[in-house]
Amino acid sequence: MVTDRRQVLTIMLLLLAIALTGCWDNRDPRNRAFVTALGDDGLLEVTFQIPAAGQLRGSAGGGGGKQNQVAFTTVTGRGENFAEGFARAQASVSRELYLGQMNLLVFGRRLVAKGLQPLTLELARTPEAVTCFYAMADRAKEALATAPSVEPVPGVYIRSFFESVEVRGRFLQTRMWKLYRGLITPGRDPFMPVMETTGGATRLAGTAVLRGDRLAAVLDEEESRGLAWLLTGTRREALTVKVGGRAYALRHIESRVTTRVHWEGNRPAARAYVRITAEVSAPWSHLDSETLNRVEAALSNHVQEEAGTFLKRAQRAGSDPVGFGARLLDADPWRWPQVNWDREYPRLHLDVAARSHIYGTGMRK
Amino acid sequence: MKDRLQAGDELTVRRFTVTFRGGERPLGPQQRSAVVLYLRSLVNSEQVDRFMLLPLLAGEVPGQGNLEEAIADRLPASSLKRTASLDSTVQAMLAGEAVLLIDDAETIFHIAAQQVAKRSPDEPEAERIIRGPKEGFIEELDANVGLIRRRLRTETLRVTRLQIGRRSPTHVALFYLDGVANPQVIDTVRQRLGAVDLDTVPNSSLLQALIQDSPWTLFPLMRISERPDTVTRELSNGRIVILADGSPSALLVPATFWDLLKTEVDYAYGPWVATFYRLVRFLGLLIGGTLPGLYIALVSFHPELIPNRLSLTIAASREGMPLATLTEMGGMLLVFEIFREATLRTPPAIGQAVGVVAGFILGQAAVAAGIISDIMVVVVALSAISLKVVPDFEMVMVVRIISFGGLISSALFGLFGLGLWGIVLGTHLVSLKSFGVPFLSPLAPSQSGGWLDVVIRAPLFLLRKRPAHLGPQDPTRLGSYDQPEPHRIRPGAEGRNTAKQPDGKKGG
């Protein structure tokens, strides 16, 4: 009896296995169109970037001649929503659009201005999109159609570009799942790096901050760095500070940020403490202790200024990407419901205290 | 006798007369007719002349009375045997002995005068090593027994000889170390060998098929070696060795899965080197067994698991290919097997040319013609080369078949199918036994300290015990071990003994 039941169970499990996966999932790479990037301009336009595998072969073969050849193509579909756009785009290619290798999601500016919500609700059901990098561009379709100079496929290019440490430190970028988290966390707004295509080249220029799911402001490079300081995204950033008419080149090593929220009377206020560690990269002659103190002070000032500039801009736009609100909610969950954060945030008393420590001065201890 | 043997011209018959002067009948010398018989192809006729004919023809045979005793005293061969039955005489002649029959006598005399073409004990092709003994077994059982005895000079080495073969009895020798090997296993081996009712035994591998525990399994449940040093090591580990006359392959039982991945070289080098190359062997086995299936599963079912650029490279190589991935892979693997068989059958002089045509020209041409993708060639070549690290040749072919199974299950169910295939194989492997010893022991079931000489090869001073899963009677192999004291030699102190005294402290 027991054996019978066991046998039945084994057979059932094996049959179940066939239901889990099967030959019908088998799709030869020849029949797949690997989507490396996806753009959505809102207004019913979805663009997919597909590498043309046959041409990649030529460029992978090395040698030369084909280096400048464009090895990708884009497909655009129009529809009421993402699913419809996808279906229409699919109808215009002979192969299955396969999102499993997708690297990058580009949101068109108009879409972000209108609000991300309908699209993100749809994308959240597309598991392939969860680990994608994302960015905002004036027009996603154009950004995706621009050929990069190094890689044959822009999606791959952007990914490696995003992953390079220097870029990460200057323009904070994150993966889609963090965007989703930013959208649903009270007291924290999402942000996205801004892609710019000028003269046939793609680069990152600034950061867009959102208020809720809508575009609030586009930060310039200095303000973007201010945001990076406060979110400890800064990495190996080259910094120059001037002390006594002399420029000192420093290289950022690491920073730590603590945010504290307190009440000033009935109103909340917040403070961010930034501790920066950097090393001297030039000049190579040694610093005396007095100069060192001045360089350290100058660096702290520099960070405070950049962070301050960013905060002012963000407050004006009403966007809180650092998450002071979330910090307040953590610290004082009982009082949070009484705070009208949208109204309170723009006039919040926010300041930044930076302290820096510099290594590699050439001084002996 | 002529009728029994039907050997025609081959049967040499020499008739002569023996003159016998007996003690009992003081009537003078008696004349008896005698005959020497042997098969010319098996017997060294010089020896027969020297040890059988010459002593009897040289003069009168003196004796105290009994003719048979007198003749036995006269024959100087140490191998002299006497029988009375015609059957055993025929058997002896077929085994290469010369037979003496005397008129009116009941006893038949034989002497061993075999002459067999022997080759020298060269190093076996399949088990070459760089460092260590270079001898191998040959096709002659006695020589092989000698090779083992020379290495194991102990009276506890037991050699039991059996005759197997209903039609053509073949000598089979069973070796074990008394007091070391497990008596139960010895009994089992003896019993199973005794039950073999085969008519001829041209090769010891036939015995393997008839006495192993699971006749239907894919895996070889015995280790085969042609090296006397390997056999000696395994005897001292408590294993039992079976050698058949006419075959240089020794069967080592009980064997485990891990034994099939061991080589003699493992013990020729230090533990780090040996462990590293053992791990390389495992890796090779894993790649050879799973890579074709894994490739199909990843490329056709789960391309999202492949790194970005690699997936584009694979997609680029698959572009415009006329065949489906599975057809391409299966076809390539089959073609590879055909090449392998073809080169095996080709004489070495042109084998190389065949190899070049097969490997380079066909592979290159097929890629250039756009029939198969270049990555596929890489995958198939890698899986084929990886398996070459496995020392046991039968195991290589077994893993090849396993990789085909993995290929099919991956093509049906993706990675899940590959996992399922792994589970099926794993379940089968744990159910196997070799003469009562679980095939995956000492890892499954695990035995404390057993892993020291399985996946890794621990330093020899840690391998003090014989493998416990073999159930040896005497578990200890290495008695006490003291790490040698470091000696310090002072430069400049000439002529004096500057070595540190053994009672000094360790270190320095």
PDB file of C-alpha atoms in Angstrom, chain B residues 326-459:
ATOM      1  CA  LEU B 326      19.724  20.070 -29.950  1.00  0.00           C
ATOM      2  CA  THR B 327      20.200  18.565 -33.413  1.00  0.00           C
ATOM      3  CA  GLU B 328      23.477  20.380 -33.753  1.00  0.00           C
ATOM      4  CA  MET B 329      24.775  19.306 -30.364  1.00  0.00           C
ATOM      5  CA  GLY B 330      23.553  15.715 -30.609  1.00  0.00           C
ATOM      6  CA  GLY B 331      24.933  15.402 -34.115  1.00  0.00           C
ATOM      7  CA  MET B 332      28.303  16.832 -33.154  1.00  0.00           C
ATOM      8  CA  LEU B 333      28.629  14.509 -30.168  1.00  0.00           C
ATOM      9  CA  LEU B 334      27.724  11.498 -32.282  1.00  0.00           C
ATOM     10  CA  VAL B 335      30.151  12.513 -34.997  1.00  0.00           C
ATOM     11  CA  PHE B 336      32.820  12.896 -32.367  1.00  0.00           C
ATOM     12  CA  GLU B 337      32.160   9.370 -31.116  1.00  0.00           C
ATOM     13  CA  ILE B 338      32.400   8.095 -34.683  1.00  0.00           C
ATOM     14  CA  PHE B 339      35.751   9.853 -35.106  1.00  0.00           C
ATOM     15  CA  ARG B 340      36.974   8.362 -31.876  1.00  0.00           C
ATOM     16  CA  GLU B 341      36.059   4.848 -32.924  1.00  0.00           C
ATOM     17  CA  ALA B 342      37.504   5.459 -36.364  1.00  0.00           C
ATOM     18  CA  THR B 343      40.866   6.628 -35.059  1.00  0.00           C
ATOM     19  CA  LEU B 344      40.947   3.706 -32.637  1.00  0.00           C
ATOM     20  CA  ARG B 345      40.625   1.239 -35.507  1.00  0.00           C
ATOM     21  CA  THR B 346      43.078   3.049 -37.748  1.00  0.00           C
ATOM     22  CA  PRO B 347      46.719   1.944 -37.704  1.00  0.00           C
ATOM     23  CA  PRO B 348      48.824   4.492 -35.802  1.00  0.00           C
ATOM     24  CA  ALA B 349      50.768   5.433 -38.929  1.00  0.00           C
ATOM     25  CA  ILE B 350      47.724   6.991 -40.592  1.00  0.00           C
ATOM     26  CA  GLY B 351      45.713   7.538 -37.405  1.00  0.00           C
ATOM     27  CA  GLN B 352      47.203  10.956 -36.982  1.00  0.00           C
ATOM     28  CA  ALA B 353      46.185  11.975 -40.465  1.00  0.00           C
ATOM     29  CA  VAL B 354      42.654  10.761 -39.782  1.00  0.00           C
ATOM     30  CA  GLY B 355      42.664  12.775 -36.578  1.00  0.00           C
ATOM     31  CA  VAL B 356      43.671  15.923 -38.385  1.00  0.00           C
ATOM     32  CA  VAL B 357      41.056  15.426 -41.066  1.00  0.00           C
ATOM     33  CA  ALA B 358      38.393  14.694 -38.505  1.00  0.00           C
ATOM     34  CA  GLY B 359      39.195  17.311 -35.933  1.00  0.00           C
ATOM     35  CA  PHE B 360      40.567  20.208 -37.792  1.00  0.00           C
ATOM     36  CA  ILE B 361      39.430  20.082 -41.378  1.00  0.00           C
ATOM     37  CA  LEU B 362      35.890  18.855 -40.780  1.00  0.00           C
ATOM     38  CA  GLY B 363      35.337  21.066 -37.728  1.00  0.00           C
ATOM     39  CA  GLN B 364      36.737  24.127 -39.397  1.00  0.00           C
ATOM     40  CA  ALA B 365      34.991  23.443 -42.669  1.00  0.00           C
ATOM     41  CA  ALA B 366      31.640  22.822 -41.015  1.00  0.00           C
ATOM     42  CA  VAL B 367      31.898  26.140 -39.185  1.00  0.00           C
ATOM     43  CA  ALA B 368      33.029  27.969 -42.291  1.00  0.00           C
ATOM     44  CA  ALA B 369      30.220  26.452 -44.309  1.00  0.00           C
ATOM     45  CA  GLY B 370      27.739  27.663 -41.724  1.00  0.00           C
ATOM     46  CA  ILE B 371      26.454  24.224 -40.787  1.00  0.00           C
ATOM     47  CA  ILE B 372      27.476  24.320 -37.146  1.00  0.00           C
ATOM     48  CA  SER B 373      28.199  27.276 -34.910  1.00  0.00           C
ATOM     49  CA  ASP B 374      31.700  27.888 -33.606  1.00  0.00           C
ATOM     50  CA  ILE B 375      30.610  27.976 -29.956  1.00  0.00           C
ATOM     51  CA  MET B 376      29.135  24.512 -30.424  1.00  0.00           C
ATOM     52  CA  VAL B 377      32.512  23.250 -31.593  1.00  0.00           C
ATOM     53  CA  VAL B 378      34.076  24.758 -28.484  1.00  0.00           C
ATOM     54  CA  VAL B 379      31.485  23.140 -26.200  1.00  0.00           C
ATOM     55  CA  VAL B 380      31.771  19.694 -27.791  1.00  0.00           C
ATOM     56  CA  ALA B 381      35.563  19.814 -27.879  1.00  0.00           C
ATOM     57  CA  LEU B 382      35.717  20.985 -24.270  1.00  0.00           C
ATOM     58  CA  SER B 383      33.432  18.244 -23.032  1.00  0.00           C
ATOM     59  CA  ALA B 384      35.366  15.629 -24.994  1.00  0.00           C
ATOM     60  CA  ILE B 385      38.765  16.805 -23.794  1.00  0.00           C
ATOM     61  CA  SER B 386      37.599  17.162 -20.183  1.00  0.00           C
ATOM     62  CA  LEU B 387      36.730  13.494 -19.990  1.00  0.00           C
ATOM     63  CA  LYS B 388      40.244  12.514 -20.944  1.00  0.00           C
ATOM     64  CA  VAL B 389      41.316  13.330 -17.414  1.00  0.00           C
ATOM     65  CA  VAL B 390      39.379  10.351 -16.071  1.00  0.00           C
ATOM     66  CA  PRO B 391      41.859   7.494 -15.640  1.00  0.00           C
ATOM     67  CA  ASP B 392      39.444   4.592 -16.025  1.00  0.00           C
ATOM     68  CA  PHE B 393      38.733   4.081 -19.697  1.00  0.00           C
ATOM     69  CA  GLU B 394      35.405   2.373 -19.176  1.00  0.00           C
ATOM     70  CA  MET B 395      34.325   5.221 -16.930  1.00  0.00           C
ATOM     71  CA  VAL B 396      35.071   7.686 -19.731  1.00  0.00           C
ATOM     72  CA  MET B 397      32.658   5.909 -22.020  1.00  0.00           C
ATOM     73  CA  VAL B 398      30.072   5.610 -19.270  1.00  0.00           C
ATOM     74  CA  VAL B 399      30.175   9.341 -18.614  1.00  0.00           C
ATOM     75  CA  ARG B 400      29.846   9.915 -22.345  1.00  0.00           C
ATOM     76  CA  ILE B 401      26.594   7.973 -22.337  1.00  0.00           C
ATOM     77  CA  ILE B 402      25.493   9.870 -19.239  1.00  0.00           C
ATOM     78  CA  SER B 403      26.145  13.144 -21.002  1.00  0.00           C
ATOM     79  CA  PHE B 404      23.839  12.024 -23.808  1.00  0.00           C
ATOM     80  CA  GLY B 405      21.151  11.344 -21.220  1.00  0.00           C
ATOM     81  CA  GLY B 406      21.715  14.792 -19.744  1.00  0.00           C
ATOM     82  CA  LEU B 407      21.485  16.276 -23.209  1.00  0.00           C
ATOM     83  CA  ILE B 408      18.114  14.710 -23.901  1.00  0.00           C
ATOM     84  CA  SER B 409      16.602  15.553 -20.527  1.00  0.00           C
ATOM     85  CA  SER B 410      17.886  19.136 -20.821  1.00  0.00           C
ATOM     86  CA  ALA B 411      16.423  19.429 -24.286  1.00  0.00           C
ATOM     87  CA  LEU B 412      13.068  18.315 -22.907  1.00  0.00           C
ATOM     88  CA  PHE B 413      12.905  20.142 -19.584  1.00  0.00           C
ATOM     89  CA  GLY B 414      15.757  22.640 -19.416  1.00  0.00           C
ATOM     90  CA  LEU B 415      17.818  22.979 -16.246  1.00  0.00           C
ATOM     91  CA  PHE B 416      15.072  21.218 -14.371  1.00  0.00           C
ATOM     92  CA  GLY B 417      15.553  18.201 -16.612  1.00  0.00           C
ATOM     93  CA  LEU B 418      19.288  18.255 -16.026  1.00  0.00           C
ATOM     94  CA  GLY B 419      18.649  18.336 -12.279  1.00  0.00           C
ATOM     95  CA  LEU B 420      16.195  15.476 -12.604  1.00  0.00           C
ATOM     96  CA  TRP B 421      18.759  13.442 -14.522  1.00  0.00           C
ATOM     97  CA  GLY B 422      21.278  14.176 -11.772  1.00  0.00           C
ATOM     98  CA  ILE B 423      18.815  12.918  -9.162  1.00  0.00           C
ATOM     99  CA  VAL B 424      18.141   9.732 -11.127  1.00  0.00           C
ATOM    100  CA  LEU B 425      21.865   9.059 -11.472  1.00  0.00           C
ATOM    101  CA  GLY B 426      22.553   9.907  -7.845  1.00  0.00           C
ATOM    102  CA  THR B 427      19.800   7.569  -6.686  1.00  0.00           C
ATOM    103  CA  HIS B 428      21.188   4.807  -8.842  1.00  0.00           C
ATOM    104  CA  LEU B 429      24.742   5.382  -7.624  1.00  0.00           C
ATOM    105  CA  VAL B 430      23.829   5.197  -3.950  1.00  0.00           C
ATOM    106  CA  SER B 431      21.941   1.965  -4.572  1.00  0.00           C
ATOM    107  CA  LEU B 432      24.975   0.240  -6.107  1.00  0.00           C
ATOM    108  CA  LYS B 433      27.232  -2.091  -4.185  1.00  0.00           C
ATOM    109  CA  SER B 434      30.494  -3.719  -5.045  1.00  0.00           C
ATOM    110  CA  PHE B 435      30.877  -6.998  -3.132  1.00  0.00           C
ATOM    111  CA  GLY B 436      28.796  -5.605  -0.313  1.00  0.00           C
ATOM    112  CA  VAL B 437      30.596  -2.265  -0.143  1.00  0.00           C
ATOM    113  CA  PRO B 438      28.404   0.739  -1.076  1.00  0.00           C
ATOM    114  CA  PHE B 439      29.664   2.180  -4.344  1.00  0.00           C
ATOM    115  CA  LEU B 440      29.820   5.755  -3.077  1.00  0.00           C
ATOM    116  CA  SER B 441      31.445   4.960   0.256  1.00  0.00           C
ATOM    117  CA  PRO B 442      33.299   6.332   2.148  1.00  0.00           C
ATOM    118  CA  LEU B 443      31.338   9.520   1.367  1.00  0.00           C
ATOM    119  CA  ALA B 444      27.876   7.982   1.212  1.00  0.00           C
ATOM    120  CA  PRO B 445      27.488   6.380   3.702  1.00  0.00           C
ATOM    121  CA  SER B 446      30.108   8.573   5.249  1.00  0.00           C
ATOM    122  CA  GLN B 447      32.925   7.142   7.261  1.00  0.00           C
ATOM    123  CA  SER B 448      34.987   9.242   9.597  1.00  0.00           C
ATOM    124  CA  GLY B 449      38.300  10.061   8.008  1.00  0.00           C
ATOM    125  CA  GLY B 450      37.276   8.324   4.824  1.00  0.00           C
ATOM    126  CA  TRP B 451      37.304  11.541   2.841  1.00  0.00           C
ATOM    127  CA  LEU B 452      41.024  11.961   3.491  1.00  0.00           C
ATOM    128  CA  ASP B 453      41.837   9.880   0.458  1.00  0.00           C
ATOM    129  CA  VAL B 454      38.827  10.494  -1.749  1.00  0.00           C
ATOM    130  CA  VAL B 455      38.371  13.963  -3.135  1.00  0.00           C
ATOM    131  CA  ILE B 456      41.570  15.171  -1.564  1.00  0.00           C
ATOM    132  CA  ARG B 457      44.730  13.221  -0.941  1.00  0.00           C
ATOM    133  CA  ALA B 458      45.841  13.950   2.590  1.00  0.00           C
ATOM    134  CA  PRO B 459      49.525  13.682   3.580  1.00  0.00           C
TER     135      PRO B 459
END
